[in-house]
Coordinates of C-alpha atoms and ligand atoms in Angstrom, one line a residue:
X1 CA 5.0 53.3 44.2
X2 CA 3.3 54.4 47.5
X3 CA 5.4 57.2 49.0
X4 CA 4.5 58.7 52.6
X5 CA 5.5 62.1 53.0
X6 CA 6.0 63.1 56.7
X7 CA 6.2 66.8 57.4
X8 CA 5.4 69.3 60.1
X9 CA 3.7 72.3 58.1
X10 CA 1.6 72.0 54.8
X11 CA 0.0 74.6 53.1
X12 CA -2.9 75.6 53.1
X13 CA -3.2 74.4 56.7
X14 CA -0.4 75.5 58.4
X15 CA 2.5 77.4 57.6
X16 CA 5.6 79.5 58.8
X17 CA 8.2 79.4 55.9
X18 CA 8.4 77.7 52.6
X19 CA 8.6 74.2 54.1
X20 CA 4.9 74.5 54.1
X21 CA 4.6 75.0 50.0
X22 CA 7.2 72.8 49.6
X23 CA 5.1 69.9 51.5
X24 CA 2.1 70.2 49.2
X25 CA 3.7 71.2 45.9
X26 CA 6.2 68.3 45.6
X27 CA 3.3 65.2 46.7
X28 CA 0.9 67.1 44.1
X29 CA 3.7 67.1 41.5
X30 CA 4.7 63.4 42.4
X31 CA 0.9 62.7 41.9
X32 CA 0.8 64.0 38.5
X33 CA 3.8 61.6 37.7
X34 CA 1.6 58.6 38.4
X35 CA 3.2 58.1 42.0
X36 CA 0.8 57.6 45.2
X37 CA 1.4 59.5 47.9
X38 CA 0.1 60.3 51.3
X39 CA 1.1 63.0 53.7
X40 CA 1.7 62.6 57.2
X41 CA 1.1 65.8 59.7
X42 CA 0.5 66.7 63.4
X43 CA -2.9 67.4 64.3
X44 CA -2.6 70.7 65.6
X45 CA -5.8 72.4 67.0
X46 CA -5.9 75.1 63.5
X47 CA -4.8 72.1 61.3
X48 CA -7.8 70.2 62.6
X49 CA -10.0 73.0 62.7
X50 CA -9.5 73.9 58.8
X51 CA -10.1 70.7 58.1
X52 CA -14.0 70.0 57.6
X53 CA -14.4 66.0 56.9
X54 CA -11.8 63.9 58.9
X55 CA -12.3 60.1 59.7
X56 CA -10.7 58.2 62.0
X57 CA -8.5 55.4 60.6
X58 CA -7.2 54.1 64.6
X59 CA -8.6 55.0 67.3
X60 CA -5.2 54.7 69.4
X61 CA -2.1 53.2 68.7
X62 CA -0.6 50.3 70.8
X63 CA 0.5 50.5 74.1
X64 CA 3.8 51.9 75.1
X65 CA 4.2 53.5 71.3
X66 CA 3.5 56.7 72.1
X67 CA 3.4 59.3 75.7
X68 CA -0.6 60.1 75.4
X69 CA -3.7 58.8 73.8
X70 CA -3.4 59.7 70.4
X71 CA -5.6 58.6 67.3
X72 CA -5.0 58.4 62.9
X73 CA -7.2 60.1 61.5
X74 CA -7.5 60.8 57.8
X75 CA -8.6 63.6 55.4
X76 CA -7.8 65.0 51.9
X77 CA -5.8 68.1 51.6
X78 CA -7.6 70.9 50.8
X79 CA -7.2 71.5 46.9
X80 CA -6.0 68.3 46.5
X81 CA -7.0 64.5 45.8
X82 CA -3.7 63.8 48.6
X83 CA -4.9 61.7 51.1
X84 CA -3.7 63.3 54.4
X85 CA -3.1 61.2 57.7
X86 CA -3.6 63.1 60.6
X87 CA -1.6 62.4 64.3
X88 CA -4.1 63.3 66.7
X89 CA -3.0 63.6 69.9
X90 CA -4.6 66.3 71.6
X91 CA -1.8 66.4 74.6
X92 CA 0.7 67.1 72.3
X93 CA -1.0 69.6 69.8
X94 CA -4.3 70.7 70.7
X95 CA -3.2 73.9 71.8
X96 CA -2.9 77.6 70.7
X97 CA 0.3 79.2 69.3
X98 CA 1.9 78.3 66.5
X99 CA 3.2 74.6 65.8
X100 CA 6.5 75.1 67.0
X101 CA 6.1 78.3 69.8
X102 CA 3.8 79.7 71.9
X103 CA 2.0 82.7 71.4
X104 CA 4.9 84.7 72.9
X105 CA 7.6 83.5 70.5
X106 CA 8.5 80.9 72.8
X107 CA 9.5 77.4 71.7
X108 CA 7.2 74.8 73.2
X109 CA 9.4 73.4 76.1
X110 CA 7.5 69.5 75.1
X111 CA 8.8 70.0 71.7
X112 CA 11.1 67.1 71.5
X113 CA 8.3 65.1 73.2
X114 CA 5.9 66.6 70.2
X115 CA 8.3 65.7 67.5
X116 CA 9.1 62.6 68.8
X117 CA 5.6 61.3 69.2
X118 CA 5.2 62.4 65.9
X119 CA 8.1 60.3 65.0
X120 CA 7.3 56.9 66.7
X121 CA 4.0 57.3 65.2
X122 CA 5.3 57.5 61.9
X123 CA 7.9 54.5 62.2
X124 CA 5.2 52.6 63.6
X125 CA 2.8 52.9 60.7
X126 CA 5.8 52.1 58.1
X127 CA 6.8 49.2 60.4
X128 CA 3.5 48.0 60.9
X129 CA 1.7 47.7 57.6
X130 CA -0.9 44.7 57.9
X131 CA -4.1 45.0 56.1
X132 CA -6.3 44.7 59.0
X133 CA -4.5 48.2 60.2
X134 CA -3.9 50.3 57.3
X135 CA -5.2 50.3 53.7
X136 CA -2.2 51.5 52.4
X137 CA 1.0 49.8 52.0
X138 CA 4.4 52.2 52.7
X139 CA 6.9 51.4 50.1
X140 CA 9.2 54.3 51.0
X141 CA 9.5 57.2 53.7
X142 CA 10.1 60.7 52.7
X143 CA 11.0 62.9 55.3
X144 CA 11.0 66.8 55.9
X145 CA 13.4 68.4 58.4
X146 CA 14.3 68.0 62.0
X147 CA 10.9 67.3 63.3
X148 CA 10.8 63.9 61.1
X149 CA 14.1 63.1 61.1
X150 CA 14.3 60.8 64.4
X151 CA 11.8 58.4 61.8
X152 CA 15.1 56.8 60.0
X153 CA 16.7 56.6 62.6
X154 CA 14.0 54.5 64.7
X155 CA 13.4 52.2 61.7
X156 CA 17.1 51.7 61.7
X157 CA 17.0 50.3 65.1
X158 CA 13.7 48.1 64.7
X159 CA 15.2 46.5 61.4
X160 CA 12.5 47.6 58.8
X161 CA 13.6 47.2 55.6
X162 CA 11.7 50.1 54.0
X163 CA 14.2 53.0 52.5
X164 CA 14.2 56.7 53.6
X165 CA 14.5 60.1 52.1
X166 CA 15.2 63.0 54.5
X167 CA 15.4 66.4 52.9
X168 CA 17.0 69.4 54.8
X169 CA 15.0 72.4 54.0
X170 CA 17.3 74.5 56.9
X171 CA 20.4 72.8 58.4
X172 CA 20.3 75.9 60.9
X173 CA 17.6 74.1 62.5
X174 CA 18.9 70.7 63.9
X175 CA 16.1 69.8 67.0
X176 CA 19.5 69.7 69.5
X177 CA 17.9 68.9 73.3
X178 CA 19.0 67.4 76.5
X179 CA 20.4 64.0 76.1
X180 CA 17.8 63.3 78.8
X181 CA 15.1 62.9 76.5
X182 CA 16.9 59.6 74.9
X183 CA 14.9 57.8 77.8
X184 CA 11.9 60.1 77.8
X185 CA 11.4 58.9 74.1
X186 CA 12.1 55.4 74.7
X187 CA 15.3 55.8 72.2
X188 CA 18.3 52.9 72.6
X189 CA 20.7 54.1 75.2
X190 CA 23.6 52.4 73.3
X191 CA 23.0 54.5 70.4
X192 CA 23.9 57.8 72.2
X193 CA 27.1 57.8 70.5
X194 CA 28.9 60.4 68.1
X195 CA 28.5 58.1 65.1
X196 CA 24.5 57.9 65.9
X197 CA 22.4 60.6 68.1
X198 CA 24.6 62.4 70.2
X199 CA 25.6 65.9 69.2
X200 CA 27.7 67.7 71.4
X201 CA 26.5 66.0 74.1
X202 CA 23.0 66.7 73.4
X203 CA 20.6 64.1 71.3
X204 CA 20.1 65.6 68.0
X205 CA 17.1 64.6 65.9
X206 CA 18.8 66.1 62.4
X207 CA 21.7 64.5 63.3
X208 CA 20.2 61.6 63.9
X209 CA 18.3 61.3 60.5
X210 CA 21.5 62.5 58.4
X211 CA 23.2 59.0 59.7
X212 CA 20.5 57.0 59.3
X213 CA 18.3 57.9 56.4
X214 CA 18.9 56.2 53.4
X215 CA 19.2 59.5 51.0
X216 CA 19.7 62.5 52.0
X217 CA 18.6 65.2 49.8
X218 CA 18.7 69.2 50.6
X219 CA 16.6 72.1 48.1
X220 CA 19.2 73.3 45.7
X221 CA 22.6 72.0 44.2
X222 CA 24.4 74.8 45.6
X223 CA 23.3 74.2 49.0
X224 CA 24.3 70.3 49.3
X225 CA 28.0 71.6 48.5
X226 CA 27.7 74.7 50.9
X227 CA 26.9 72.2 53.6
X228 CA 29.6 70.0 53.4
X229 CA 32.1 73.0 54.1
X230 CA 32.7 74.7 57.9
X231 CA 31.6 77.6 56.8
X232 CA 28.4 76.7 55.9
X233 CA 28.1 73.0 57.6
X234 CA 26.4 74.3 61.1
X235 CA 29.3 71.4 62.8
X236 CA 28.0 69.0 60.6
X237 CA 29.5 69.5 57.7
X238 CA 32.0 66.1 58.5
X239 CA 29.0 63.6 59.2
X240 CA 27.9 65.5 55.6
X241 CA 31.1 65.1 53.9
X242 CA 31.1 61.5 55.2
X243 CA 28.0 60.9 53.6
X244 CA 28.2 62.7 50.6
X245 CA 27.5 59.7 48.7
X246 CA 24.0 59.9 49.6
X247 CA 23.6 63.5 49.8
X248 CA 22.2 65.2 46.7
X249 CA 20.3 69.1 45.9
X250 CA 17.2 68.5 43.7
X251 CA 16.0 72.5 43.4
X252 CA 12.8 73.4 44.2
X253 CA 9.9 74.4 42.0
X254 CA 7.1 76.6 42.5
X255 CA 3.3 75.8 42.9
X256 CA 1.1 76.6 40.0
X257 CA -1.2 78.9 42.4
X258 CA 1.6 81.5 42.0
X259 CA 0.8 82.7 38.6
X260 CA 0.1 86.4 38.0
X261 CA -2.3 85.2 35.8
X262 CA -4.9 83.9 37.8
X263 CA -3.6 84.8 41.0
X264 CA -6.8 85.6 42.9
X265 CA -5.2 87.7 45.1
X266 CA -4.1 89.8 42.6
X267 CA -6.6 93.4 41.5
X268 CA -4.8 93.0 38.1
X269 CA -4.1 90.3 36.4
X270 CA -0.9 89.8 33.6
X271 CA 1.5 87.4 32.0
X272 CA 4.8 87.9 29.7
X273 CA 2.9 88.6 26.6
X274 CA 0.4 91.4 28.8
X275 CA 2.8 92.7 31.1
X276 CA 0.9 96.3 31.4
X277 CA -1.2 95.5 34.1
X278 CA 1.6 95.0 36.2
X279 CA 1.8 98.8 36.9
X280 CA -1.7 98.9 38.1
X281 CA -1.1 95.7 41.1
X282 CA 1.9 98.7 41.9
X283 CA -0.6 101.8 41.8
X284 CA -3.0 99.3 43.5
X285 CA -0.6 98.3 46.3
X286 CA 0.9 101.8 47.1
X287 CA -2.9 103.3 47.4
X288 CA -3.9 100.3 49.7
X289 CA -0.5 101.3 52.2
X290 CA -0.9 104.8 51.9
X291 CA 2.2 105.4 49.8
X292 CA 2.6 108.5 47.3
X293 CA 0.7 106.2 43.8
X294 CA 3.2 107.4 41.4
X295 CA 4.9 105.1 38.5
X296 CA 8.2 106.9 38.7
X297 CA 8.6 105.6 42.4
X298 CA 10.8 102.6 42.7
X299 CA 9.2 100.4 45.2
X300 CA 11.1 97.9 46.7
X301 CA 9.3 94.5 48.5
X302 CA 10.2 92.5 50.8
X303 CA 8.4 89.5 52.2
X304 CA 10.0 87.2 54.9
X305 CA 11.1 85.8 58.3
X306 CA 12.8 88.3 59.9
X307 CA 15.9 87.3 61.1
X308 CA 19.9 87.2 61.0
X309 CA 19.3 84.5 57.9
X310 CA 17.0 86.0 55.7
X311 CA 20.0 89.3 55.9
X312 CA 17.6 91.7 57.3
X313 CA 20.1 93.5 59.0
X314 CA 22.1 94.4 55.9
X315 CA 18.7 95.6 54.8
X316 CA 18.1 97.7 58.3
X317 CA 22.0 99.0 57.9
X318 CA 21.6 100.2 54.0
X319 CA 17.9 102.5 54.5
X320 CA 19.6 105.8 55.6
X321 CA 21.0 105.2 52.0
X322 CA 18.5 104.0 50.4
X323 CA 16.2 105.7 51.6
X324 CA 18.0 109.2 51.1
X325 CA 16.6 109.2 47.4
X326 CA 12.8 110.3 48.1
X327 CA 11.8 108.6 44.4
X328 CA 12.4 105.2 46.5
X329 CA 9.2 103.1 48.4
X330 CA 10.1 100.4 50.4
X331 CA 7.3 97.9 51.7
X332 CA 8.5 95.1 54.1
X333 CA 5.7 92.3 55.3
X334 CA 7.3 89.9 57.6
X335 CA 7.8 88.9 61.4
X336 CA 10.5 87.7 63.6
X337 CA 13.3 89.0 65.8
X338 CA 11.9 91.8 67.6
X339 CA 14.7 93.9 67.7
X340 CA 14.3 94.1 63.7
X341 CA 10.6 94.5 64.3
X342 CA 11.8 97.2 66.5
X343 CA 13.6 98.9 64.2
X344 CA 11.8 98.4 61.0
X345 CA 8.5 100.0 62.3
X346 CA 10.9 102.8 63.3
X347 CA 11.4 103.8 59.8
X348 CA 8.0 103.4 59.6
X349 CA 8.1 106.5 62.0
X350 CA 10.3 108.2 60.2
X351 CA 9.7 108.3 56.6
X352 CA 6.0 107.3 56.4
X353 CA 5.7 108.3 53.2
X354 CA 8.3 106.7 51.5
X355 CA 8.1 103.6 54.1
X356 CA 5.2 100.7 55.1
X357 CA 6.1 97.8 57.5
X358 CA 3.5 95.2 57.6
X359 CA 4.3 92.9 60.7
X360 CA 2.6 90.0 60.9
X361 CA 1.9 87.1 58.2
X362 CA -0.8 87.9 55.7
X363 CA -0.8 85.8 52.7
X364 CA -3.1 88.1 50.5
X365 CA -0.5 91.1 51.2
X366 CA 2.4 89.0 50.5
X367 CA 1.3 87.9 46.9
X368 CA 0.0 91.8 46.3
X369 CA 3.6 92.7 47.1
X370 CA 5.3 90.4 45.2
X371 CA 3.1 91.3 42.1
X372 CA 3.3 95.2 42.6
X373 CA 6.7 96.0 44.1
X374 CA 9.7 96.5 41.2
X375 CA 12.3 94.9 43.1
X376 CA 12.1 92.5 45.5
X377 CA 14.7 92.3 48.3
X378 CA 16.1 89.0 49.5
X379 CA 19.9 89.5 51.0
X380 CA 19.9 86.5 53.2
X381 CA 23.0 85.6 54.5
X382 CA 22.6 81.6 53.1
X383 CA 19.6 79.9 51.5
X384 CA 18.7 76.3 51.4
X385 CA 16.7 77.2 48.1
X386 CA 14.4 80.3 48.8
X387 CA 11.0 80.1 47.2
X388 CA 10.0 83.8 47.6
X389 CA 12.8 84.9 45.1
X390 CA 11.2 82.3 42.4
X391 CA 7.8 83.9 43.0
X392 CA 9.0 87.2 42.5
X393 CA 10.7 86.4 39.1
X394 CA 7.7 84.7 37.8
X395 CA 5.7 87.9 38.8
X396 CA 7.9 90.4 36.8
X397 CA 10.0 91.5 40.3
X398 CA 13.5 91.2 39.9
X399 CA 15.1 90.2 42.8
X400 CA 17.8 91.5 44.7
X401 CA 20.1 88.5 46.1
X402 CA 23.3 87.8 48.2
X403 CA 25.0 85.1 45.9
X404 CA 24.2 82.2 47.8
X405 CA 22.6 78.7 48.0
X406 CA 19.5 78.3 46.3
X407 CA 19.5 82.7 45.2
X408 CA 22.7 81.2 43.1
X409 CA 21.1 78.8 41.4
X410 CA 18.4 80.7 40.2
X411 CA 19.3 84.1 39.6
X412 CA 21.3 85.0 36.9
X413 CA 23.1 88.1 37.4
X414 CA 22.7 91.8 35.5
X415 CA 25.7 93.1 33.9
X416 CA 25.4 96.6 33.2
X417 CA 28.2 96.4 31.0
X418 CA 25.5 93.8 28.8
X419 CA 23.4 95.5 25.8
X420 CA 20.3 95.0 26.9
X421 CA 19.7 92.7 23.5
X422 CA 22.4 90.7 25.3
X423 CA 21.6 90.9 28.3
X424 CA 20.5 87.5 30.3
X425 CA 20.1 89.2 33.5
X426 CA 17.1 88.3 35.7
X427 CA 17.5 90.1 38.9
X428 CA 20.7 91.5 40.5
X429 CA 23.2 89.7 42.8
X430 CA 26.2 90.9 45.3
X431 CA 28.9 88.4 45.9
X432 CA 29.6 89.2 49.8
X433 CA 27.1 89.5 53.2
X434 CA 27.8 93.3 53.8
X435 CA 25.6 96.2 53.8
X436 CA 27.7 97.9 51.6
X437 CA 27.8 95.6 48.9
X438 CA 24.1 95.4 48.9
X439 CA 24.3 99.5 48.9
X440 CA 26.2 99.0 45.6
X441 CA 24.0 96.6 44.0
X442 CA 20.4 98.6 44.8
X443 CA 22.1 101.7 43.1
X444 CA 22.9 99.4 39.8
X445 CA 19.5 98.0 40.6
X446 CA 17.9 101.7 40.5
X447 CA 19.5 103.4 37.6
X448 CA 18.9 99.7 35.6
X449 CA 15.1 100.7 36.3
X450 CA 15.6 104.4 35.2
X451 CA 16.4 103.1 31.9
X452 CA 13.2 101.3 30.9
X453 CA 14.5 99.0 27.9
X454 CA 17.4 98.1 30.2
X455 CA 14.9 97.3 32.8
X456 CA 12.4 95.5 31.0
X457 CA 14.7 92.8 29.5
X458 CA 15.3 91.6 33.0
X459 CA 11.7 92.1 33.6
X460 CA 11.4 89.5 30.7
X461 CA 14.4 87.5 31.2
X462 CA 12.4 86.7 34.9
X463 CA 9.3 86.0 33.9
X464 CA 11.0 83.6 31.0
X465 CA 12.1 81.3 33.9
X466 CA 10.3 78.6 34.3
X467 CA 10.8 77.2 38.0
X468 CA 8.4 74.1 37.2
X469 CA 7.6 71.4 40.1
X470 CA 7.7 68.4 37.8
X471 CA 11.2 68.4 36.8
X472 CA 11.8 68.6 41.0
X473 CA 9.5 65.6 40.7
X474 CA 11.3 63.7 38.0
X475 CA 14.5 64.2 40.5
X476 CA 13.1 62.9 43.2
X477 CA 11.7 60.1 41.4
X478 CA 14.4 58.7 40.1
X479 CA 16.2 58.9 43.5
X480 CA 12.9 57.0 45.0
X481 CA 13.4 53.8 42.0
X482 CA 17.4 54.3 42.8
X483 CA 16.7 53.1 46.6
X484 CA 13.4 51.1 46.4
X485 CA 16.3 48.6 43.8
X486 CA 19.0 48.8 46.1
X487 CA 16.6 47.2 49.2
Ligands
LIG1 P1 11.8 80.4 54.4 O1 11.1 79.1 54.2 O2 13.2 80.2 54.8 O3 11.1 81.3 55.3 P2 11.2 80.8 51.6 O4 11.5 82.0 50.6 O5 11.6 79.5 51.1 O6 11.8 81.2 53.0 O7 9.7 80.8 51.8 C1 9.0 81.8 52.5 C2 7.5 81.6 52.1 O8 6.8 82.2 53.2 C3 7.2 82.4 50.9 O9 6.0 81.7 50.4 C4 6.9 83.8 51.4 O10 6.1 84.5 50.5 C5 6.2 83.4 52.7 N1 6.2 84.4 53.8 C6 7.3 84.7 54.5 N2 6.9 85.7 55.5 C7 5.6 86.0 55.2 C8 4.7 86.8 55.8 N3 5.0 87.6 56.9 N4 3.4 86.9 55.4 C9 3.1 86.1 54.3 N5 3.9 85.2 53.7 C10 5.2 85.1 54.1

């Protein structure tokens, strides 16, 4: 079947978070199952620039579908044989920044216009599939988060019978603006209404997909059931409920270019049979930060947004005890909230030789830390699915996780009162969002790594997992034969 994937980042093009990996690992997986797929992306100035052979497939679309002169082009993703179409509209995205903010960390004030260009385009091209347009018939939409997720809804109200998929990768981010921009985006005015677009009085472009999308699919069991509860249901946990029929979590997998065995990022390269070379990528990565190259150390990664979500305040309230033990290293890459900037490059200050903080993105230093850090720190307060913790166990890094989401469903839990024969461990895992329950859990994290046979079962019980993309792919597609019988 012909499946078009629609999604706002895509590695290795553009990327902020895991939607990116997520958006070429599952069409590559798909591909390898025999489906055809095609990708769908904005053509944002460093998208288009990576990209060395594009054609153009349009050279506009019709008048009145979208706010600027726009063209399709095409191109195949890097690494790939996935045909990528390309929106180009250069008054929407040719600009610098990043594809959702400005330079400053600003949110592009045209980003409903952005996302909803990006939207009409899309539900034009599944709406309008005549041979003397496109050479590629759409037999179903799959959609990726907020930015997509007006494209259900828009095929709703034009009567096109091809089905939807919209997975939520973060329901924390819902694309909520002023209902003014119903008009602006040449949205029906009648369907400004609580059962349709309107969301607390704004329009809401998740909101709008979750009630009109044919399935709606989120990255990890766990997660589809935290969603539909108050707690955890960012106010729309009753449209979930309501449509829990459709809703289903199909875990993530991880791409095949994370392997510490051909990782070419990697100085050292290891697997679960060679594991030694592990403790050189360590002695590798603590020379290249300037940190004390010792074995004994225990040095603790962490690689992420920085924000409220990813729990990196817990992290910021545990150092002073943490960090009291001068055997512990603690190496954080990441960028975000500035006050945590703030006050992570302050223990940089204070403790620089037991302490690095890397702010920025660097893809290189993320996989170095993942491969040469012991434990790898990921506390957040929820998680859709979390893709960094599945690296890290592949890599030999047990994680540290808050027991939720998608950290549930793939960490199993160290019990020190386990022989280690016994033990099934594969990182370690606190039940409750509080600093002092992550406090707890790095102590039985640390004296599990001063007893090496303790600590190397989990070593092995994590790289044992397999976190493979094709049974994510299998999920999806029999969900995909599910709704192309029932239309
Ligand atoms: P999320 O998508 O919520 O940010 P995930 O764990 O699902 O979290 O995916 C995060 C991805 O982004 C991982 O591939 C992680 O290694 C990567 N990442 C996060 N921050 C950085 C950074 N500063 N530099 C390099 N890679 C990063």
């Amino acid at each position: 079947m012909n499946i078009l994937h629609m999604t706002s980042e895509i590695h290795p093009l553009i990327k902020t978070g895991g939607l990116a990996d997520v958006s070429r690992s599952l069409p590559v997986a798909l591909q390898s199952l025999g489906e055809n797929i095609r990708l769908f992306v904005p053509g944002y100035r460093n998208l288009l620039a990576a990209l060395n052979d594009t054609h153009e497939v349009m050279d506009s679309f019709p008048y009145g579908v979208l706010p600027a002169k726009a063209r399709l082009l095409a191109a195949d993703l890097p690494g790939s044989s996935i045909p990528l179409w390309i929106l180009d509209c250069p008054a929407l995205f040719d600009r610098g920044g990043g594809p959702y903010q400005d330079d400053e960390g600003q949110d592009w004030p045209d980003n409903p216009l952005r996302f909803g260009a990006f939207c009409r385009a899309a539900a034009w091209l599944v709406q309008n599939q005549h041979p003397s347009i496109l050479d590629w018939s759409i037999d179903l939409l799959h959609c990726h988060d907020w930015q997509t997720a007006l494209t259900p809804a828009l095929l709703k109200f034009w009567h096109c019978p091809v089905p939807t998929v919209l997975t939520i990768h973060n329901l924390a981010f819902q694309g909520n603006f002023s209902a003014s921009w119903i008009n602006t985006l040449g949205l029906p005015a009648q369907e400004f209404h609580l059962e349709s677009l309107e969301f607390h009085g704004q329009l809401s472009f998740l909101k709008a997909g979750l009630v009109h999308a044919d399935a709606i699919t989120t990255v990890s069991p766990r997660y589809a059931r935290e969603i539909q509860t108050p707690q955890m249901g960012c106010g729309l946990d009753g449209l979930l409920r309501h449509r829990s029929a459709a809703l289903s979590g199909i875990l993530n997998g991880i791409d095949e270019l994370w392997c510490p065995d051909n990782d070419p990022h990697l100085t050292h390269h290891y697997n679960i049979t060679k594991k030694a070379p592990k403790a050189l990528n360590k002695a590798h990565l603590q020379q290249r930060l300037g940190l004390e190259v010792s074995p004994q150390a225990f040095l603790v990664g962490l690689v992420s947004r920085l924000t409220l979500q990813k729990g990196i305040d817990l992290v910021l309230d545990s150092l002073d005890d943490m960090l009291a033990d001068k055997s512990v290293q603690l190496v954080v890459l990441g960028s975000g909230d500035l006050d945590m900037e703030r006050r992570l490059a302050h223990w940089n200050s204070r403790k620089p030789d037991q302490v690095h903080i890397a702010l920025g993105f660097n893809e290189v230093l993320s996989h170095q830390i993942i491969a040469g850090a012991d434990l790898f720190l990921m506390p957040s307060r929820f998680e859709p699915c979390g893709l960094a913790q599945m690296y890290a166990m592949t890599y030999g890094t047990p994680p540290l996780v808050h027991h939720t989401g998608g950290l549930a469903d793939t960490v199993t839990p160290y019990q020190p009162e386990i022989s280690p024969r016994r033990q099934q461990g594969t990182g370690f895992v606190f039940e409750t969002a509080h600093s002092y329950e992550l406090k707890s859990c790095f102590k039985i994290a640390k004296s599990c790594f001063h007893n090496p046979v303790e600590w190397n079962k989990v070593v092995h019980n994590a790289m044992k997992k397999s976190f493979r993309w094709d049974r994510a792919a299998q999920e999806y597609q029999i969900l995909y034969n599910k709704l192309l019988k029932l239309t």
